[in-house]
Amino acid sequence: MRRDWKERLLSKGILVLDGAWGTEMIKRGLAPGECPELWNFNHPDDVRMIARAYKEAGADIILTNTFGGSRFKLKRSGISSNIKEINKKGVELSREVCGDSLVFASMGPTGEFLKPLGIVTEEEMVACFKEQVEGFVEGGADGVIIETMTDLDEVKCALKAVKENSNLPVAASMTFNRGKRGYATIMGITPEKAAVELEKTGADIVGSNCGSGAKDLTEIARIIRPAINLPLWIKPNAGVPLLREGKTVYPETPEEMARFIPDLIKAGVSMIGGCCGTTPEHIRLIAKEVHSYIDIAYKNLKTVIKFSNQSGLPG
Ligand SMILES: [Zn+2]
C-alpha cells in the first residue's frame, strides 16, 4: 500500500492516531527537566518501543519523538548542535517499527514569542522550523504534524517552513481551553478563527489536541467542522489532569475515553487519537470503537468538499 495519507483515509474512512509520548517517556524514566529528544540517541530502544506499542494498538499514523526538536526549544536544554540529526533520528526510530502505518513528524511550540510580544522575527521563526523539516525529510517522514500550538502566527511560520522545504502533507493542530467566553487559545484565538486561517495558510489537515479531555474536544470539533473543508484531526488528553500526591494524573481510563468516540465521529472527526495521559491501551480501545462507526465516518469525508473531489470515495 502506498504511504499516502489521503489514499489511506479514503480506503479506511477514518484514521486512528497514536497516543501520548511525553507521559509514556516519563513512565520509562524520563526525569523532570530532562530533554526528551535526546532519547533518540541515548534511549533509542525506549523510543522505538513507544512507537511500536501504538502501532500494535492499531494506530494508522504514528508520531515521532521530535515535539521539542526546534533550535529555540533545545537551546533551553543547552543543546545547540545536531538539530537536524536529532529530528532525522526521531523519524527514523518511528519508521523502523511502524510497518505499514504512516509516520507524521511532530513539531511543537518553540517556546519563543514573535515580535512584538517576544524578540523573534518571522524569518527567524521560519528558519528555526526549517531545520526540523529538513531532518524530517531526510528521515523519511510521510507527513508533518504541527501540534499543541497556541499562537496562530507561530503555526503559520511552521506551515510556511514545511511548505517551502518539503512536499510533505501537513496537519496543524492547536490547543484551546474553555473560558468564560467559550473556547480559545491562551492567546485568545477561537477554534473557528484558527481553523479558517490554517486552511487559508495551506494546512492539509486541521485539528485540535491537548488542553482538555474528549468531552471538550468534541465541542471544539463541532465548532471547527463547519468552518473548514479539510479533514479534522482530534487528540484529546485522558481527561483533565489532577494533582495527586504531588504527581500529575490523567484520570480517564481507556473505557471512559472510548465512550466519547461515537460523539467525536458524529462531530465530523476523521482522525482520532490521544494526547497527554493516553496509553497504547487507550488507543487499542479507540481503534476498536472507531470501527463500529465507519459509515458515519465516510459521510464525514463527503462533507469535506475539496477533499472528496478526489476520485475513489466509496458510495
Ligand atoms: Zn497533550
GROMACS .gro file of C-alpha atoms in nm, residues 59-269:
model
  211
   59ALA     CA    1  -0.271   0.338   1.507
   60ASP     CA    2  -0.264   0.421   1.134
   61ILE     CA    3  -0.046   0.726   1.196
   62ILE     CA    4   0.246   0.720   1.438
   63LEU     CA    5   0.415   1.040   1.552
   64THR     CA    6   0.780   1.095   1.640
   65ASN     CA    7   0.991   1.198   1.938
   66THR     CA    8   1.064   1.541   1.789
   67PHE     CA    9   0.797   1.760   1.952
   68GLY     CA   10   1.054   1.988   2.118
   69GLY     CA   11   1.317   1.943   1.847
   70SER     CA   12   1.339   2.306   1.736
   71ARG     CA   13   1.663   2.502   1.790
   72PHE     CA   14   1.488   2.752   2.017
   73LYS     CA   15   1.342   2.479   2.238
   74LEU     CA   16   1.654   2.263   2.251
   75LYS     CA   17   1.860   2.567   2.348
   76ARG     CA   18   1.674   2.563   2.679
   77SER     CA   19   1.832   2.222   2.743
   78GLY     CA   20   2.174   2.354   2.645
   79ILE     CA   21   2.170   2.190   2.301
   80SER     CA   22   2.279   2.396   2.002
   81SER     CA   23   2.424   2.144   1.756
   82ASN     CA   24   2.296   1.846   1.554
   83ILE     CA   25   1.944   1.990   1.542
   84LYS     CA   26   1.870   1.834   1.205
   85GLU     CA   27   2.015   1.498   1.313
   86ILE     CA   28   1.801   1.487   1.629
   87ASN     CA   29   1.488   1.533   1.418
   88LYS     CA   30   1.601   1.293   1.145
   89LYS     CA   31   1.676   1.025   1.405
   90GLY     CA   32   1.335   1.072   1.566
   91VAL     CA   33   1.163   1.000   1.235
   92GLU     CA   34   1.389   0.702   1.164
   93LEU     CA   35   1.309   0.542   1.501
   94SER     CA   36   0.934   0.556   1.436
   95ARG     CA   37   0.983   0.439   1.077
   96GLU     CA   38   1.183   0.137   1.190
   97VAL     CA   39   0.891  -0.009   1.383
   98CYS     CA   40   0.577   0.137   1.220
   99GLY     CA   41   0.528  -0.128   0.949
  100ASP     CA   42   0.269  -0.002   0.700
  101SER     CA   43   0.145   0.275   0.933
  102LEU     CA   44   0.234   0.630   0.833
  103VAL     CA   45   0.481   0.844   1.025
  104PHE     CA   46   0.390   1.207   1.084
  105ALA     CA   47   0.678   1.404   1.234
  106SER     CA   48   0.582   1.608   1.539
  107MET     CA   49   0.664   1.977   1.563
  108GLY     CA   50   0.563   2.164   1.880
  109PRO     CA   51   0.591   2.521   2.005
  110THR     CA   52   0.940   2.674   2.017
  111GLY     CA   53   0.878   2.844   2.350
  112GLU     CA   54   0.970   3.178   2.192
  113PHE     CA   55   0.729   3.455   2.101
  114LEU     CA   56   0.721   3.652   1.780
  115LYS     CA   57   0.768   4.029   1.784
  116PRO     CA   58   0.625   4.249   1.923
  117LEU     CA   59   0.534   4.015   2.210
  118GLY     CA   60   0.876   3.848   2.202
  119ILE     CA   61   1.210   3.901   2.036
  120VAL     CA   62   1.189   3.665   1.739
  121THR     CA   63   1.117   3.783   1.384
  122GLU     CA   64   0.902   3.583   1.143
  123GLU     CA   65   1.206   3.500   0.931
  124GLU     CA   66   1.388   3.366   1.236
  125MET     CA   67   1.087   3.157   1.337
  126VAL     CA   68   1.053   3.006   0.988
  127ALA     CA   69   1.428   2.933   0.980
  128CYS     CA   70   1.402   2.762   1.317
  129PHE     CA   71   1.126   2.527   1.193
  130LYS     CA   72   1.309   2.476   0.863
  131GLU     CA   73   1.589   2.286   1.038
  132GLN     CA   74   1.336   2.042   1.182
  133VAL     CA   75   1.164   1.998   0.846
  134GLU     CA   76   1.496   1.916   0.678
  135GLY     CA   77   1.553   1.645   0.937
  136PHE     CA   78   1.200   1.508   0.881
  137VAL     CA   79   1.255   1.486   0.506
  138GLU     CA   80   1.591   1.309   0.544
  139GLY     CA   81   1.441   1.071   0.799
  140GLY     CA   82   1.165   0.970   0.558
  141ALA     CA   83   0.854   1.116   0.722
  142ASP     CA   84   0.518   1.068   0.547
  143GLY     CA   85   0.382   1.396   0.685
  144VAL     CA   86   0.425   1.664   0.949
  145ILE     CA   87   0.200   1.745   1.242
  146ILE     CA   88   0.235   2.093   1.395
  147GLU     CA   89   0.072   2.043   1.733
  148THR     CA   90  -0.015   2.182   2.078
  149MET     CA   91   0.014   2.532   1.933
  150THR     CA   92  -0.140   2.837   2.099
  151ASP     CA   93  -0.001   3.118   1.880
  152LEU     CA   94  -0.159   3.133   1.537
  153ASP     CA   95   0.132   3.334   1.393
  154GLU     CA   96   0.380   3.073   1.512
  155VAL     CA   97   0.177   2.796   1.342
  156LYS     CA   98   0.178   2.999   1.022
  157CYS     CA   99   0.559   3.019   1.039
  158ALA     CA  100   0.574   2.642   1.090
  159LEU     CA  101   0.337   2.583   0.795
  160LYS     CA  102   0.550   2.809   0.579
  161ALA     CA  103   0.864   2.619   0.676
  162VAL     CA  104   0.704   2.285   0.583
  163LYS     CA  105   0.564   2.413   0.252
  164GLU     CA  106   0.888   2.584   0.146
  165ASN     CA  107   1.118   2.298   0.237
  166SER     CA  108   0.927   1.980   0.160
  167ASN     CA  109   0.643   1.823  -0.035
  168LEU     CA  110   0.509   1.665   0.282
  169PRO     CA  111   0.143   1.689   0.376
  170VAL     CA  112   0.096   1.889   0.693
  171ALA     CA  113  -0.157   1.886   0.974
  172ALA     CA  114  -0.193   2.189   1.203
  173SER     CA  115  -0.340   2.133   1.548
  174MET     CA  116  -0.393   2.391   1.819
  175THR     CA  117  -0.475   2.374   2.189
  176PHE     CA  118  -0.783   2.552   2.323
  177ASN     CA  119  -0.918   2.595   2.670
  178ARG     CA  120  -1.268   2.673   2.786
  179GLY     CA  121  -1.308   3.020   2.929
  180LYS     CA  122  -1.596   3.247   3.018
  181ARG     CA  123  -1.645   3.343   2.653
  182GLY     CA  124  -1.609   2.993   2.512
  183TYR     CA  125  -1.307   2.813   2.378
  184ALA     CA  126  -0.988   2.998   2.288
  185THR     CA  127  -0.612   2.954   2.295
  186ILE     CA  128  -0.426   3.124   2.578
  187MET     CA  129  -0.353   3.393   2.316
  188GLY     CA  130  -0.728   3.448   2.270
  189ILE     CA  131  -0.774   3.279   1.931
  190THR     CA  132  -1.102   3.092   1.886
  191PRO     CA  133  -1.114   2.745   1.725
  192GLU     CA  134  -1.318   2.880   1.434
  193LYS     CA  135  -1.079   3.167   1.359
  194ALA     CA  136  -0.776   2.937   1.391
  195ALA     CA  137  -0.924   2.671   1.162
  196VAL     CA  138  -1.015   2.919   0.888
  197GLU     CA  139  -0.670   3.082   0.899
  198LEU     CA  140  -0.489   2.748   0.898
  199GLU     CA  141  -0.683   2.625   0.596
  200LYS     CA  142  -0.602   2.952   0.417
  201THR     CA  143  -0.235   2.915   0.505
  202GLY     CA  144  -0.214   2.576   0.337
  203ALA     CA  145  -0.270   2.313   0.604
  204ASP     CA  146  -0.388   1.980   0.458
  205ILE     CA  147  -0.549   1.873   0.783
  206VAL     CA  148  -0.669   2.095   1.070
  207GLY     CA  149  -0.735   1.997   1.426
  208SER     CA  150  -0.701   2.031   1.799
  209ASN     CA  151  -0.506   1.839   2.059
  210CYS     CA  152  -0.425   1.856   2.429
  211GLY     CA  153  -0.562   2.106   2.679
  212SER     CA  154  -0.870   1.906   2.778
  213GLY     CA  155  -1.037   1.570   2.754
  214ALA     CA  156  -1.263   1.414   2.492
  215LYS     CA  157  -1.577   1.593   2.610
  216ASP     CA  158  -1.432   1.940   2.545
  217LEU     CA  159  -1.253   1.830   2.228
  218THR     CA  160  -1.588   1.707   2.093
  219GLU     CA  161  -1.727   2.058   2.146
  220ILE     CA  162  -1.423   2.207   1.977
  221ALA     CA  163  -1.464   1.964   1.684
  222ARG     CA  164  -1.825   2.080   1.642
  223ILE     CA  165  -1.703   2.440   1.618
  224ILE     CA  166  -1.421   2.368   1.373
  225ARG     CA  167  -1.604   2.124   1.142
  226PRO     CA  168  -1.834   2.372   0.962
  227ALA     CA  169  -1.553   2.632   0.936
  228ILE     CA  170  -1.328   2.426   0.708
  229ASN     CA  171  -1.329   2.194   0.408
  230LEU     CA  172  -1.048   1.973   0.533
  231PRO     CA  173  -1.026   1.653   0.735
  232LEU     CA  174  -1.041   1.714   1.109
  233TRP     CA  175  -0.771   1.578   1.343
  234ILE     CA  176  -0.852   1.541   1.715
  235LYS     CA  177  -0.633   1.417   2.001
  236PRO     CA  178  -0.786   1.470   2.348
  237ASN     CA  179  -0.600   1.421   2.674
  238ALA     CA  180  -0.707   1.135   2.900
  239GLY     CA  181  -0.932   1.377   3.085
  240VAL     CA  182  -0.843   1.694   3.270
  241PRO     CA  183  -0.524   1.643   3.473
  242LEU     CA  184  -0.543   1.622   3.852
  243LEU     CA  185  -0.272   1.662   4.109
  244ARG     CA  186  -0.248   1.350   4.326
  245GLU     CA  187   0.028   1.320   4.585
  246GLY     CA  188   0.235   1.579   4.401
  247LYS     CA  189   0.202   1.397   4.068
  248THR     CA  190   0.003   1.497   3.761
  249VAL     CA  191  -0.253   1.227   3.688
  250TYR     CA  192  -0.475   1.194   3.381
  251PRO     CA  193  -0.790   1.034   3.518
  252GLU     CA  194  -0.976   0.892   3.217
  253THR     CA  195  -0.947   0.517   3.169
  254PRO     CA  196  -0.936   0.372   2.817
  255GLU     CA  197  -1.300   0.261   2.860
  256GLU     CA  198  -1.414   0.608   2.971
  257MET     CA  199  -1.237   0.774   2.683
  258ALA     CA  200  -1.363   0.525   2.424
  259ARG     CA  201  -1.719   0.617   2.521
  260PHE     CA  202  -1.670   0.959   2.359
  261ILE     CA  203  -1.569   0.813   2.023
  262PRO     CA  204  -1.922   0.797   1.874
  263ASP     CA  205  -1.977   1.166   1.960
  264LEU     CA  206  -1.640   1.264   1.814
  265ILE     CA  207  -1.713   1.084   1.488
  266LYS     CA  208  -2.064   1.229   1.471
  267ALA     CA  209  -1.900   1.571   1.518
  268GLY     CA  210  -1.715   1.510   1.193
  269VAL     CA  211  -1.372   1.398   1.306
   0.00000   0.00000   0.00000
